[in-house]
Each structure stands twice: as C-alpha cells, then as structure tokens.
C-alpha cells in the first residue's frame, strides 16, 4: 500500500511539474522567489498599494506573479471546511519585485507617502515621457479621464509658457496596462484611494490613441510672430520687438496654450485636440483652431478679450530666438568696439569732449552749441549708446551705420538723473569711423521708420570729432 501511495504521489508531482513548466512558471509554488511591493491596488481580495508581499512564482508567458496574500487581507471561507486562499496571481506590472526582503522593505518605506496617490487625466492626449522633460521621448498618450498611479515625484525642467515655467511637478506614473514614465501634474487631478478600496478604471479610456505625426511635429516647434522672419531675412533684428516673450506656445504636457503678442496675452486650456482636416485642428474646450500652412508657417484662430475673432500667423525660425538675439548682441558690440578702437575719447573745440566706455556708456561735455536743436536742454551729458539702427544701401557709400545715444535726464541742480529705462532721451546719428576720428551726422525723427534710416537730412548737421590724446 505504501508503494502504491508513493507511486501516486510521484505521478501527481510529475504532473504538477509538467503543468508548471508548460505555463512558463520559473519557480515552484512553495519555494520563495523573493519579495514584492504592491504598486497598484490588487482586487479580489483587495490588497492596497504599498503592501509588502512574498513572491513565489513568476510566469513570463502569462505575465503574472504568484504572491502570498497577507493574513489581514485573506478572505474567510464561507464554510469552515473550505480551505483558506492564501496565494494569488497578479500581473507583473502591479508588483515591484526584489530579491531580498530588506530591499523590498526599504522601497516600501520610501513609497509610503505615494502609496495611496492616484491621478485622473484632465486632457485627452496628455503624454507620458521617458524622462521628466517635455522634450523627452513620448512613451504613452493618455485619454481624458484615464487613471494613473503616482509612484514618485521627479526633478526635471517644467514645461514653459513662453519664458514662464508652468506650475506643477513631474511625477513618475504607472498606467493601468503597465506603462511607466513621467507626466507633468498641471493637467492631472491627484486623489487618494483608501486602503481596501478598488481603483475604478474607465475601460473605454485606457487604449493608447493613434499618433498624429503632423500634429506632433507642429506642437513640438517654437512659433514666433510672422514679422520675425522679415527681420531675420533682412538682418534687421530690433531687440525691442524681437523677444522670446512673444509667440504661440502650445504644451501637450499641460493642456495649456498661451498666445503672447504686443498688446495682447491670453492663456487657453483645452481638453482634447480634434482633427478638422489634413492640416487643421480644433482644441476642444477653447476657441482655438490652428492650420498648418506649411512646415514653417502656422495660422492660429482665437478670440480677443472682447470676444472678437482674430487670426494671426506664426513662423518657425531656422534657429531659436535666444540664439538670434545673442548673435545680434554680438554684432552690435563689434560695431561699438570698432568705434572705441579709434578713441575711446573724441574731442572738438566746437562739440566738446565725448568719452566712450566698452559697455556703451558715455560722458559728453561741452556740447552747448548743439542745444537744443540736436540735444535737448533737459538732459545730462551721460547716457548709453545702442547700435540699434540700420541704414539703406544708398547711405552706406557715405556712412558705416547709425546709432542711438540715450541721454539720461537732468537731476537736481543740473546733475545727471537716474538712468531709468523709458526716461532717457534718444538722439540718433549716422556715423563714420575714420582714422583717429569719428564723424557724426544728426538724424531728425523724420529720417527714420522704426529702426530703419530711410534718408539723410536735407540740411545735415555734421560733427567731426578727432580722437583725443588724453
């Protein structure tokens, strides 16, 4: 009888091993494989996120772990004769696995503040990225209303609205089908789920929507006001109006779009993006629609503060606005240095003594003959030179360029007043750098259109200032 029973046990054991290996299990159900921490609440029975559990089996084929159910979460059988179920299969993605209990305990302690935290997506198409940066690769696209598990907070660069960082944090999140990545919190509603409660997942919202490569490309570009292109093409960058503060600033990571133009700035929040036709899209929940005219030209339709419909064009420049600004600043500094090389002090019996510094500041003494026809009587003899003007080719035969001298206002007792932006008085001159001398020609306001010098004065006032030896 013993031999028969032993043969039966061996047969049963062999059958069990065959079944185990056939299903892809890599460990027996009795031997401990390691330890795990529940990342997403387990159901039937409910085991809350953050719980430490023993792991017995891993199946790569079925993509599950077999875990031990802690006693406090085991369900009492209806009949005393029924066995207590103390093990359960859970998907691999719901567990953070560790080879040792101490490592699992350390992670559970670190995870404790995030264990009850989940988040609801407030925007259709909100991306999950590979790193906490909105330029990082997108690994998943969320649907509006989809629930994700918050795993941790991450340090990263926040999405920008122009040059302003948007409020929120980068969060490491886990989707309900096992994708892990980083999502910015601005368009997430974060909430807690109590221990013992299941996570309600809207199944209709868990699929990963198809990509729209044309839209993705359009929203990933930097869009500036269309007049910037004329400045770049003509090499007439006006730094007073050429700034990275203005433009069309979309952000898929936040569901926020900002339009900033001279005299108008407004932020719009959208919940989804709907394709209208091959190159047009509507931002649901806002009055915005966009049309991609070509790879570098975008038309945006929006509403002004009074409700008036407006359409503006934006361009994608060949390089970042900040780089173009840096290049223009370097160009202006080089022009100033060309003048300084012949001085930096220039002196004339008629027009006084002009001292220039490398930072563009100047001191001009003894220019009384120029007051008030050229230089107002209300200013001091100090200020700053800015190489902001451009001249037509026809003028280049006579002059190298044009400059603006911003004179500081007079203070008490005729002393120089504070050098405050907006209070300085601008006086414009054509200039010619000559060997050990500087020639200036006064430009009346009628000679200019914006930053472009259109013509010389009909009755020019020309100043010749030789370099001073002192």
Short mmCIF file of C-alpha atoms in Angstrom, two decimals:
data_model
loop_
_atom_site.label_atom_id
_atom_site.label_comp_id
_atom_site.label_asym_id
_atom_site.label_seq_id
_atom_site.Cartn_x
_atom_site.Cartn_y
_atom_site.Cartn_z
CA UNK A 1 0.00 0.00 0.00
CA UNK A 2 2.86 2.34 0.81
CA UNK A 3 4.43 1.64 -2.58
CA UNK A 4 1.15 2.39 -4.35
CA UNK A 5 0.70 5.67 -2.44
CA UNK A 6 4.29 6.64 -3.13
CA UNK A 7 3.80 5.98 -6.85
CA UNK A 8 0.66 8.10 -6.82
CA UNK A 9 2.49 10.99 -5.14
CA UNK A 10 5.31 10.79 -7.67
CA UNK A 11 2.84 10.76 -10.52
CA UNK A 12 0.98 13.76 -9.10
CA UNK A 13 4.23 15.62 -8.52
CA UNK A 14 5.38 14.90 -12.05
CA UNK A 15 2.07 16.11 -13.47
CA UNK A 16 2.28 19.26 -11.41
CA UNK A 17 5.83 19.99 -12.63
CA UNK A 18 4.78 19.47 -16.23
CA UNK A 19 1.87 21.85 -15.73
CA UNK A 20 4.12 24.41 -14.07
CA UNK A 21 6.78 24.41 -16.80
CA UNK A 22 4.18 24.29 -19.56
CA UNK A 23 2.62 27.50 -18.24
CA UNK A 24 6.00 29.25 -18.09
CA UNK A 25 6.47 29.30 -14.30
CA UNK A 26 10.09 29.51 -13.26
CA UNK A 27 9.76 28.60 -9.59
CA UNK A 28 7.72 26.14 -7.54
CA UNK A 29 4.75 27.44 -5.56
CA UNK A 30 6.24 26.53 -2.24
CA UNK A 31 9.72 27.96 -2.67
CA UNK A 32 10.07 31.70 -2.06
CA UNK A 33 11.29 33.55 -5.15
CA UNK A 34 11.64 36.95 -3.49
CA UNK A 35 9.56 39.85 -2.17
CA UNK A 36 7.45 42.48 -3.79
CA UNK A 37 5.71 45.78 -3.09
CA UNK A 38 2.21 46.28 -4.49
CA UNK A 39 2.21 49.31 -6.81
CA UNK A 40 -1.45 49.30 -7.88
CA UNK A 41 -4.27 48.11 -5.60
CA UNK A 42 -4.90 44.39 -6.13
CA UNK A 43 -8.52 43.22 -6.25
CA UNK A 44 -10.31 40.04 -5.09
CA UNK A 45 -9.21 40.31 -2.37
CA UNK A 46 -8.19 43.96 -2.23
CA UNK A 47 -4.54 44.41 -1.24
CA UNK A 48 -3.62 48.11 -1.06
CA UNK A 49 -0.73 49.74 -2.83
CA UNK A 50 2.41 49.78 -0.73
CA UNK A 51 1.83 46.34 0.84
CA UNK A 52 4.85 44.05 1.22
CA UNK A 53 4.11 40.53 -0.12
CA UNK A 54 6.09 37.30 -0.63
CA UNK A 55 6.55 36.27 -4.27
CA UNK A 56 6.59 32.54 -5.09
CA UNK A 57 6.29 32.23 -8.85
CA UNK A 58 6.93 34.32 -11.93
CA UNK A 59 5.32 33.37 -15.23
CA UNK A 60 6.82 35.10 -18.27
CA UNK A 61 4.26 33.50 -20.57
CA UNK A 62 1.22 34.64 -18.58
CA UNK A 63 2.99 37.82 -17.35
CA UNK A 64 1.98 37.21 -13.72
CA UNK A 65 3.47 36.72 -10.30
CA UNK A 66 2.04 34.32 -7.74
CA UNK A 67 2.13 36.16 -4.43
CA UNK A 68 1.25 35.30 -0.89
CA UNK A 69 -1.79 37.14 0.46
CA UNK A 70 -1.01 38.73 3.84
CA UNK A 71 -3.25 37.35 6.60
CA UNK A 72 -5.01 40.66 7.19
CA UNK A 73 -6.27 40.61 3.58
CA UNK A 74 -7.21 36.94 3.35
CA UNK A 75 -10.94 36.27 2.93
CA UNK A 76 -12.61 33.87 5.34
CA UNK A 77 -14.19 30.91 3.54
CA UNK A 78 -17.98 30.59 3.66
CA UNK A 79 -17.67 27.08 5.07
CA UNK A 80 -15.24 26.09 7.77
CA UNK A 81 -14.33 23.05 5.72
CA UNK A 82 -13.23 25.16 2.75
CA UNK A 83 -9.51 25.96 2.51
CA UNK A 84 -8.27 29.50 3.05
CA UNK A 85 -6.96 31.02 -0.16
CA UNK A 86 -3.55 32.47 0.71
CA UNK A 87 -1.99 32.88 -2.75
CA UNK A 88 -2.99 34.89 -5.80
CA UNK A 89 -1.87 35.68 -9.35
CA UNK A 90 -1.26 39.36 -10.14
CA UNK A 91 0.06 41.00 -13.34
CA UNK A 92 3.82 41.62 -13.37
CA UNK A 93 3.37 45.38 -13.70
CA UNK A 94 1.42 45.61 -10.42
CA UNK A 95 4.44 44.48 -8.39
CA UNK A 96 7.87 46.00 -7.80
CA UNK A 97 9.98 42.85 -7.32
CA UNK A 98 13.06 42.50 -5.10
CA UNK A 99 15.33 39.54 -4.50
CA UNK A 100 15.52 40.20 -0.75
CA UNK A 101 13.02 41.21 1.90
CA UNK A 102 15.25 44.01 3.22
CA UNK A 103 15.36 45.71 -0.18
CA UNK A 104 11.59 45.39 -0.54
CA UNK A 105 11.07 46.84 2.94
CA UNK A 106 13.35 49.79 2.14
CA UNK A 107 11.36 50.54 -1.03
CA UNK A 108 8.02 50.18 0.79
CA UNK A 109 9.22 52.72 3.37
CA UNK A 110 10.25 55.14 0.60
CA UNK A 111 6.96 54.56 -1.25
CA UNK A 112 4.65 55.04 1.75
CA UNK A 113 3.69 58.66 1.01
CA UNK A 114 2.82 57.85 -2.62
CA UNK A 115 1.09 54.52 -1.98
CA UNK A 116 -2.48 55.93 -1.79
CA UNK A 117 -1.99 58.53 -4.56
CA UNK A 118 -3.64 58.15 -7.98
CA UNK A 119 -4.38 60.74 -10.65
CA UNK A 120 -7.09 61.35 -13.23
CA UNK A 121 -6.13 62.74 -16.64
CA UNK A 122 -7.91 66.03 -17.43
CA UNK A 123 -6.74 66.23 -21.04
CA UNK A 124 -7.06 63.88 -23.97
CA UNK A 125 -3.66 63.13 -25.48
CA UNK A 126 -1.63 64.09 -22.39
CA UNK A 127 1.78 62.45 -22.93
CA UNK A 128 3.82 60.26 -20.63
CA UNK A 129 7.51 60.75 -21.37
CA UNK A 130 10.66 58.70 -20.90
CA UNK A 131 12.26 61.39 -18.72
CA UNK A 132 10.97 64.37 -16.70
CA UNK A 133 11.34 66.83 -19.56
CA UNK A 134 8.77 67.84 -22.15
CA UNK A 135 11.37 67.36 -24.88
CA UNK A 136 11.91 63.73 -23.87
CA UNK A 137 10.57 60.83 -25.94
CA UNK A 138 6.85 60.17 -25.52
CA UNK A 139 6.16 56.60 -24.38
CA UNK A 140 2.38 56.79 -23.94
CA UNK A 141 -0.57 59.00 -24.73
CA UNK A 142 -3.33 59.25 -22.12
CA UNK A 143 -7.02 59.72 -22.76
CA UNK A 144 -9.15 62.16 -20.83
CA UNK A 145 -10.41 60.53 -17.64
CA UNK A 146 -7.80 57.79 -17.59
CA UNK A 147 -6.47 56.84 -14.14
CA UNK A 148 -2.76 56.51 -13.46
CA UNK A 149 -0.87 55.52 -10.32
CA UNK A 150 1.54 58.08 -8.85
CA UNK A 151 4.83 56.39 -8.00
CA UNK A 152 7.13 59.26 -7.15
CA UNK A 153 7.98 62.92 -7.71
CA UNK A 154 10.86 63.67 -10.08
CA UNK A 155 13.20 66.60 -10.62
CA UNK A 156 13.03 67.98 -14.14
CA UNK A 157 12.55 71.03 -16.30
CA UNK A 158 8.95 72.29 -16.14
CA UNK A 159 7.06 72.97 -19.37
CA UNK A 160 7.22 76.63 -20.31
CA UNK A 161 4.57 79.09 -21.35
CA UNK A 162 6.87 81.37 -23.31
CA UNK A 163 9.61 82.12 -20.78
CA UNK A 164 7.36 81.43 -17.77
CA UNK A 165 7.51 77.97 -16.14
CA UNK A 166 4.07 76.47 -15.57
CA UNK A 167 3.09 75.42 -12.03
CA UNK A 168 3.22 71.75 -11.15
CA UNK A 169 5.61 68.82 -10.73
CA UNK A 170 6.93 66.00 -12.84
CA UNK A 171 5.52 62.73 -11.50
CA UNK A 172 6.60 59.19 -12.19
CA UNK A 173 3.36 57.39 -13.05
CA UNK A 174 2.12 53.91 -13.90
CA UNK A 175 -0.76 53.29 -16.32
CA UNK A 176 -3.40 50.60 -15.85
CA UNK A 177 -1.79 48.49 -18.56
CA UNK A 178 1.73 48.63 -17.16
CA UNK A 179 3.48 51.58 -18.86
CA UNK A 180 5.79 53.60 -16.60
CA UNK A 181 7.06 57.10 -17.35
CA UNK A 182 6.83 60.76 -16.38
CA UNK A 183 3.86 63.10 -16.64
CA UNK A 184 3.59 66.77 -15.65
CA UNK A 185 0.95 67.32 -12.96
CA UNK A 186 -0.62 70.52 -14.34
CA UNK A 187 -3.37 68.56 -16.14
CA UNK A 188 -3.75 65.78 -13.58
CA UNK A 189 -6.27 65.61 -10.73
CA UNK A 190 -4.44 63.89 -7.89
CA UNK A 191 -6.52 61.99 -5.33
CA UNK A 192 -6.16 59.30 -2.66
CA UNK A 193 -7.74 55.85 -2.56
CA UNK A 194 -8.28 54.40 0.90
CA UNK A 195 -6.83 51.02 1.77
CA UNK A 196 -9.29 48.26 0.96
CA UNK A 197 -10.96 50.11 -1.91
CA UNK A 198 -10.63 49.18 -5.57
CA UNK A 199 -9.45 51.59 -8.25
CA UNK A 200 -12.25 52.48 -10.67
CA UNK A 201 -10.76 52.39 -14.17
CA UNK A 202 -12.73 53.66 -17.16
CA UNK A 203 -12.02 50.81 -19.55
CA UNK A 204 -13.13 52.81 -22.58
CA UNK A 205 -10.40 55.31 -21.86
CA UNK A 206 -7.40 53.04 -21.42
CA UNK A 207 -6.38 52.47 -25.01
CA UNK A 208 -3.41 54.29 -26.42
CA UNK A 209 -4.70 56.54 -29.24
CA UNK A 210 -3.06 56.62 -32.66
CA UNK A 211 -0.32 59.12 -33.24
CA UNK A 212 -0.80 62.15 -35.45
CA UNK A 213 2.77 62.81 -36.68
CA UNK A 214 1.85 66.08 -38.43
CA UNK A 215 0.24 67.48 -35.28
CA UNK A 216 3.06 66.16 -33.10
CA UNK A 217 5.60 67.90 -35.29
CA UNK A 218 3.64 71.18 -35.27
CA UNK A 219 3.22 71.24 -31.48
CA UNK A 220 6.88 70.43 -30.88
CA UNK A 221 8.13 73.51 -32.77
CA UNK A 222 8.77 77.02 -31.48
CA UNK A 223 6.37 79.53 -33.11
CA UNK A 224 7.20 83.23 -33.29
CA UNK A 225 5.24 86.20 -34.72
CA UNK A 226 5.43 86.19 -38.51
CA UNK A 227 7.19 89.56 -38.70
CA UNK A 228 10.24 87.99 -37.05
CA UNK A 229 11.00 86.25 -40.35
CA UNK A 230 11.34 89.59 -42.18
CA UNK A 231 13.81 90.78 -39.54
CA UNK A 232 15.86 87.58 -39.87
CA UNK A 233 15.77 87.55 -43.68
CA UNK A 234 16.74 91.24 -43.89
CA UNK A 235 19.19 91.07 -40.98
CA UNK A 236 17.43 93.94 -39.20
CA UNK A 237 16.83 92.49 -35.74
CA UNK A 238 15.08 95.04 -33.50
CA UNK A 239 15.76 93.78 -29.98
CA UNK A 240 12.95 95.97 -28.62
CA UNK A 241 10.39 93.86 -30.51
CA UNK A 242 12.32 90.65 -31.21
CA UNK A 243 11.95 88.66 -28.00
CA UNK A 244 11.19 85.10 -26.91
CA UNK A 245 8.35 86.53 -24.78
CA UNK A 246 6.06 86.70 -27.81
CA UNK A 247 4.71 83.84 -29.86
CA UNK A 248 2.36 80.86 -29.88
CA UNK A 249 3.22 78.48 -27.02
CA UNK A 250 1.43 75.09 -27.04
CA UNK A 251 2.07 72.41 -24.41
CA UNK A 252 0.76 68.88 -24.64
CA UNK A 253 2.22 68.18 -21.20
CA UNK A 254 -0.11 70.69 -19.56
CA UNK A 255 -3.08 71.15 -21.89
CA UNK A 256 -2.38 74.88 -21.90
CA UNK A 257 -1.76 77.19 -24.85
CA UNK A 258 -0.53 80.76 -24.47
CA UNK A 259 -0.65 83.44 -27.15
CA UNK A 260 1.52 86.48 -26.44
CA UNK A 261 1.67 89.43 -28.84
CA UNK A 262 2.22 93.17 -28.37
CA UNK A 263 -0.86 94.46 -26.55
CA UNK A 264 -2.42 91.01 -26.14
CA UNK A 265 -1.68 87.99 -24.00
CA UNK A 266 -4.03 85.16 -23.10
CA UNK A 267 -3.85 81.57 -21.86
CA UNK A 268 -6.28 78.89 -23.04
CA UNK A 269 -6.90 75.48 -21.51
CA UNK A 270 -8.05 72.62 -23.71
CA UNK A 271 -9.24 69.07 -23.01
CA UNK A 272 -8.62 67.38 -26.37
CA UNK A 273 -7.43 68.04 -29.92
CA UNK A 274 -9.71 67.14 -32.83
CA UNK A 275 -8.54 66.95 -36.43
CA UNK A 276 -10.68 69.12 -38.75
CA UNK A 277 -8.89 68.23 -41.97
CA UNK A 278 -5.42 67.18 -43.11
CA UNK A 279 -3.69 70.28 -41.71
CA UNK A 280 -6.22 71.83 -39.29
CA UNK A 281 -7.09 71.01 -35.68
CA UNK A 282 -9.52 72.27 -33.06
CA UNK A 283 -8.59 72.48 -29.37
CA UNK A 284 -11.69 71.30 -27.54
CA UNK A 285 -12.79 73.35 -24.56
CA UNK A 286 -11.24 76.51 -26.04
CA UNK A 287 -11.95 78.84 -29.01
CA UNK A 288 -8.63 77.89 -30.65
CA UNK A 289 -8.10 76.29 -34.04
CA UNK A 290 -4.81 76.03 -35.93
CA UNK A 291 -3.96 75.48 -39.59
CA UNK A 292 -0.51 74.41 -40.70
CA UNK A 293 0.10 76.34 -43.94
CA UNK A 294 3.48 74.68 -44.44
CA UNK A 295 6.27 73.30 -42.26
CA UNK A 296 7.30 76.76 -41.05
CA UNK A 297 4.05 78.77 -41.18
CA UNK A 298 1.11 78.35 -38.78
CA UNK A 299 -2.21 80.18 -38.77
CA UNK A 300 -3.95 80.45 -35.40
CA UNK A 301 -7.59 81.48 -34.93
CA UNK A 302 -8.58 82.68 -31.45
CA UNK A 303 -10.72 85.24 -29.63
CA UNK A 304 -9.68 88.56 -28.12
CA UNK A 305 -10.73 89.65 -24.64
CA UNK A 306 -13.84 91.35 -26.07
CA UNK A 307 -14.88 88.19 -27.90
CA UNK A 308 -13.74 89.36 -31.34
CA UNK A 309 -12.43 86.60 -33.63
CA UNK A 310 -8.79 87.04 -34.58
CA UNK A 311 -6.34 85.22 -36.84
CA UNK A 312 -2.55 85.54 -36.55
CA UNK A 313 0.38 83.98 -38.38
CA UNK A 314 3.37 82.47 -36.63
CA UNK A 315 6.66 81.22 -38.08
CA UNK A 316 9.16 78.57 -37.09
CA UNK A 317 12.58 80.19 -37.40
CA UNK A 318 15.72 78.31 -38.51
CA UNK A 319 17.26 78.73 -35.05
CA UNK A 320 15.99 79.55 -31.54
CA UNK A 321 15.03 83.16 -30.88
CA UNK A 322 17.50 83.30 -27.98
CA UNK A 323 20.37 82.35 -30.32
CA UNK A 324 19.38 85.03 -32.83
CA UNK A 325 19.27 87.60 -30.02
CA UNK A 326 22.74 86.53 -28.86
CA UNK A 327 24.10 86.91 -32.40
CA UNK A 328 22.57 90.39 -32.74
CA UNK A 329 24.01 91.49 -29.40
CA UNK A 330 27.45 90.28 -30.52
CA UNK A 331 27.09 92.18 -33.83
CA UNK A 332 26.25 95.40 -32.01
CA UNK A 333 29.14 95.00 -29.60
CA UNK A 334 31.54 94.52 -32.51
CA UNK A 335 30.34 97.75 -34.12
CA UNK A 336 30.83 99.61 -30.85
CA UNK A 337 34.33 98.18 -30.48
CA UNK A 338 35.18 99.44 -33.98
CA UNK A 339 34.40 102.98 -32.79
CA UNK A 340 36.27 102.51 -29.50
CA UNK A 341 39.41 101.41 -31.32
CA UNK A 342 39.76 104.93 -32.77
CA UNK A 343 39.24 106.61 -29.39
CA UNK A 344 37.81 105.95 -26.95
CA UNK A 345 37.87 109.72 -26.25
CA UNK A 346 36.98 112.18 -29.01
CA UNK A 347 37.29 115.94 -28.62
CA UNK A 348 36.41 119.00 -30.70
CA UNK A 349 36.60 122.75 -29.95
CA UNK A 350 33.05 123.16 -31.20
CA UNK A 351 31.34 120.00 -29.99
CA UNK A 352 33.11 119.22 -26.73
CA UNK A 353 34.60 116.04 -25.34
CA UNK A 354 32.95 112.63 -25.86
CA UNK A 355 34.26 109.73 -23.74
CA UNK A 356 33.07 106.20 -24.57
CA UNK A 357 33.28 103.01 -22.48
CA UNK A 358 33.29 99.35 -23.53
CA UNK A 359 29.81 98.79 -22.02
CA UNK A 360 28.35 101.52 -24.26
CA UNK A 361 28.07 104.23 -21.63
CA UNK A 362 29.29 107.71 -22.48
CA UNK A 363 30.06 111.11 -20.95
CA UNK A 364 29.68 114.14 -23.24
CA UNK A 365 30.90 117.52 -22.03
CA UNK A 366 30.85 120.93 -23.72
CA UNK A 367 28.16 120.28 -26.35
CA UNK A 368 26.32 123.57 -25.68
CA UNK A 369 26.35 124.54 -29.36
CA UNK A 370 24.10 121.53 -30.08
CA UNK A 371 21.41 122.57 -27.55
CA UNK A 372 18.50 122.49 -28.19
CA UNK A 373 18.49 121.79 -31.93
CA UNK A 374 20.18 118.40 -31.56
CA UNK A 375 20.42 117.65 -27.84
CA UNK A 376 17.54 118.69 -25.53
CA UNK A 377 18.31 121.11 -22.71
CA UNK A 378 16.60 118.79 -20.17
CA UNK A 379 19.17 116.02 -20.37
CA UNK A 380 22.52 115.45 -18.69
CA UNK A 381 25.72 114.68 -20.55
CA UNK A 382 25.67 110.98 -19.63
CA UNK A 383 23.94 108.03 -21.16
CA UNK A 384 24.30 104.88 -23.24
CA UNK A 385 24.98 104.22 -26.92
CA UNK A 386 22.89 101.48 -28.56
CA UNK A 387 23.74 100.22 -32.05
CA UNK A 388 20.09 99.51 -32.86
CA UNK A 389 19.65 101.30 -36.20
CA UNK A 390 20.01 100.06 -39.77
CA UNK A 391 20.71 102.11 -42.90
CA UNK A 392 19.83 101.71 -46.55
CA UNK A 393 22.49 100.63 -49.03
CA UNK A 394 22.43 104.08 -50.67
CA UNK A 395 23.63 105.66 -47.41
CA UNK A 396 26.42 103.12 -46.92
CA UNK A 397 28.54 104.88 -49.52
CA UNK A 398 28.94 107.75 -47.06
CA UNK A 399 28.43 106.26 -43.58
CA UNK A 400 29.23 102.99 -41.79
CA UNK A 401 25.97 102.87 -39.89
CA UNK A 402 23.72 104.64 -37.42
CA UNK A 403 23.49 104.72 -33.63
CA UNK A 404 21.23 105.98 -30.87
CA UNK A 405 22.54 107.96 -27.89
CA UNK A 406 20.19 107.65 -24.92
CA UNK A 407 20.79 110.71 -22.70
CA UNK A 408 19.90 110.46 -19.03
CA UNK A 409 17.57 113.21 -17.71
CA UNK A 410 18.94 116.00 -15.56
CA UNK A 411 18.57 115.57 -11.83
CA UNK A 412 18.62 118.15 -9.05
CA UNK A 413 20.93 121.14 -9.67
CA UNK A 414 21.59 120.01 -13.23
CA UNK A 415 23.35 116.85 -12.12
CA UNK A 416 22.74 113.59 -14.05
CA UNK A 417 19.46 111.92 -13.09
CA UNK A 418 18.82 108.22 -12.70
CA UNK A 419 19.40 106.05 -15.77
CA UNK A 420 15.89 104.55 -15.78
CA UNK A 421 14.51 102.74 -18.84
CA UNK A 422 11.87 104.79 -20.61
CA UNK A 423 13.07 108.11 -19.16
CA UNK A 424 16.19 108.55 -21.33
CA UNK A 425 16.00 110.86 -24.35
CA UNK A 426 17.01 109.26 -27.66
CA UNK A 427 19.15 111.23 -30.15
CA UNK A 428 20.06 109.45 -33.40
CA UNK A 429 23.18 109.90 -35.54
CA UNK A 430 24.73 108.47 -38.67
CA UNK A 431 28.37 107.64 -38.00
CA UNK A 432 31.59 107.15 -39.96
CA UNK A 433 34.70 105.70 -38.35
CA UNK A 434 37.78 107.46 -39.69
CA UNK A 435 41.45 107.09 -38.74
CA UNK A 436 41.69 108.53 -35.22
CA UNK A 437 38.36 110.34 -35.62
CA UNK A 438 34.58 109.92 -35.52
CA UNK A 439 32.16 111.67 -37.85
CA UNK A 440 28.52 112.02 -36.73
CA UNK A 441 25.51 113.36 -38.63
CA UNK A 442 22.34 114.21 -36.74
CA UNK A 443 19.24 112.28 -37.80
CA UNK A 444 15.89 114.05 -37.21
CA UNK A 445 12.94 111.75 -36.38
CA UNK A 446 11.55 112.24 -39.92
CA UNK A 447 14.56 110.38 -41.33
CA UNK A 448 13.62 107.12 -39.62
CA UNK A 449 10.90 104.49 -39.89
CA UNK A 450 11.21 102.28 -36.83
CA UNK A 451 14.84 101.17 -36.74
CA UNK A 452 15.49 101.84 -40.45
CA UNK A 453 17.17 105.07 -41.60
CA UNK A 454 15.40 105.98 -44.81
CA UNK A 455 17.22 109.16 -45.77
CA UNK A 456 19.67 111.83 -44.67
CA UNK A 457 18.51 115.26 -43.58
CA UNK A 458 18.05 117.89 -46.30
CA UNK A 459 20.17 120.27 -44.20
CA UNK A 460 22.53 117.94 -42.29
CA UNK A 461 24.32 118.85 -39.06
CA UNK A 462 27.69 117.09 -39.23
CA UNK A 463 30.04 116.73 -36.25
CA UNK A 464 33.72 115.92 -36.72
CA UNK A 465 35.34 114.64 -33.51
CA UNK A 466 39.08 113.84 -33.62
CA UNK A 467 40.45 111.31 -31.16
CA UNK A 468 41.95 112.86 -28.05
CA UNK A 469 45.46 112.02 -26.92
CA UNK A 470 44.42 112.33 -23.27
#
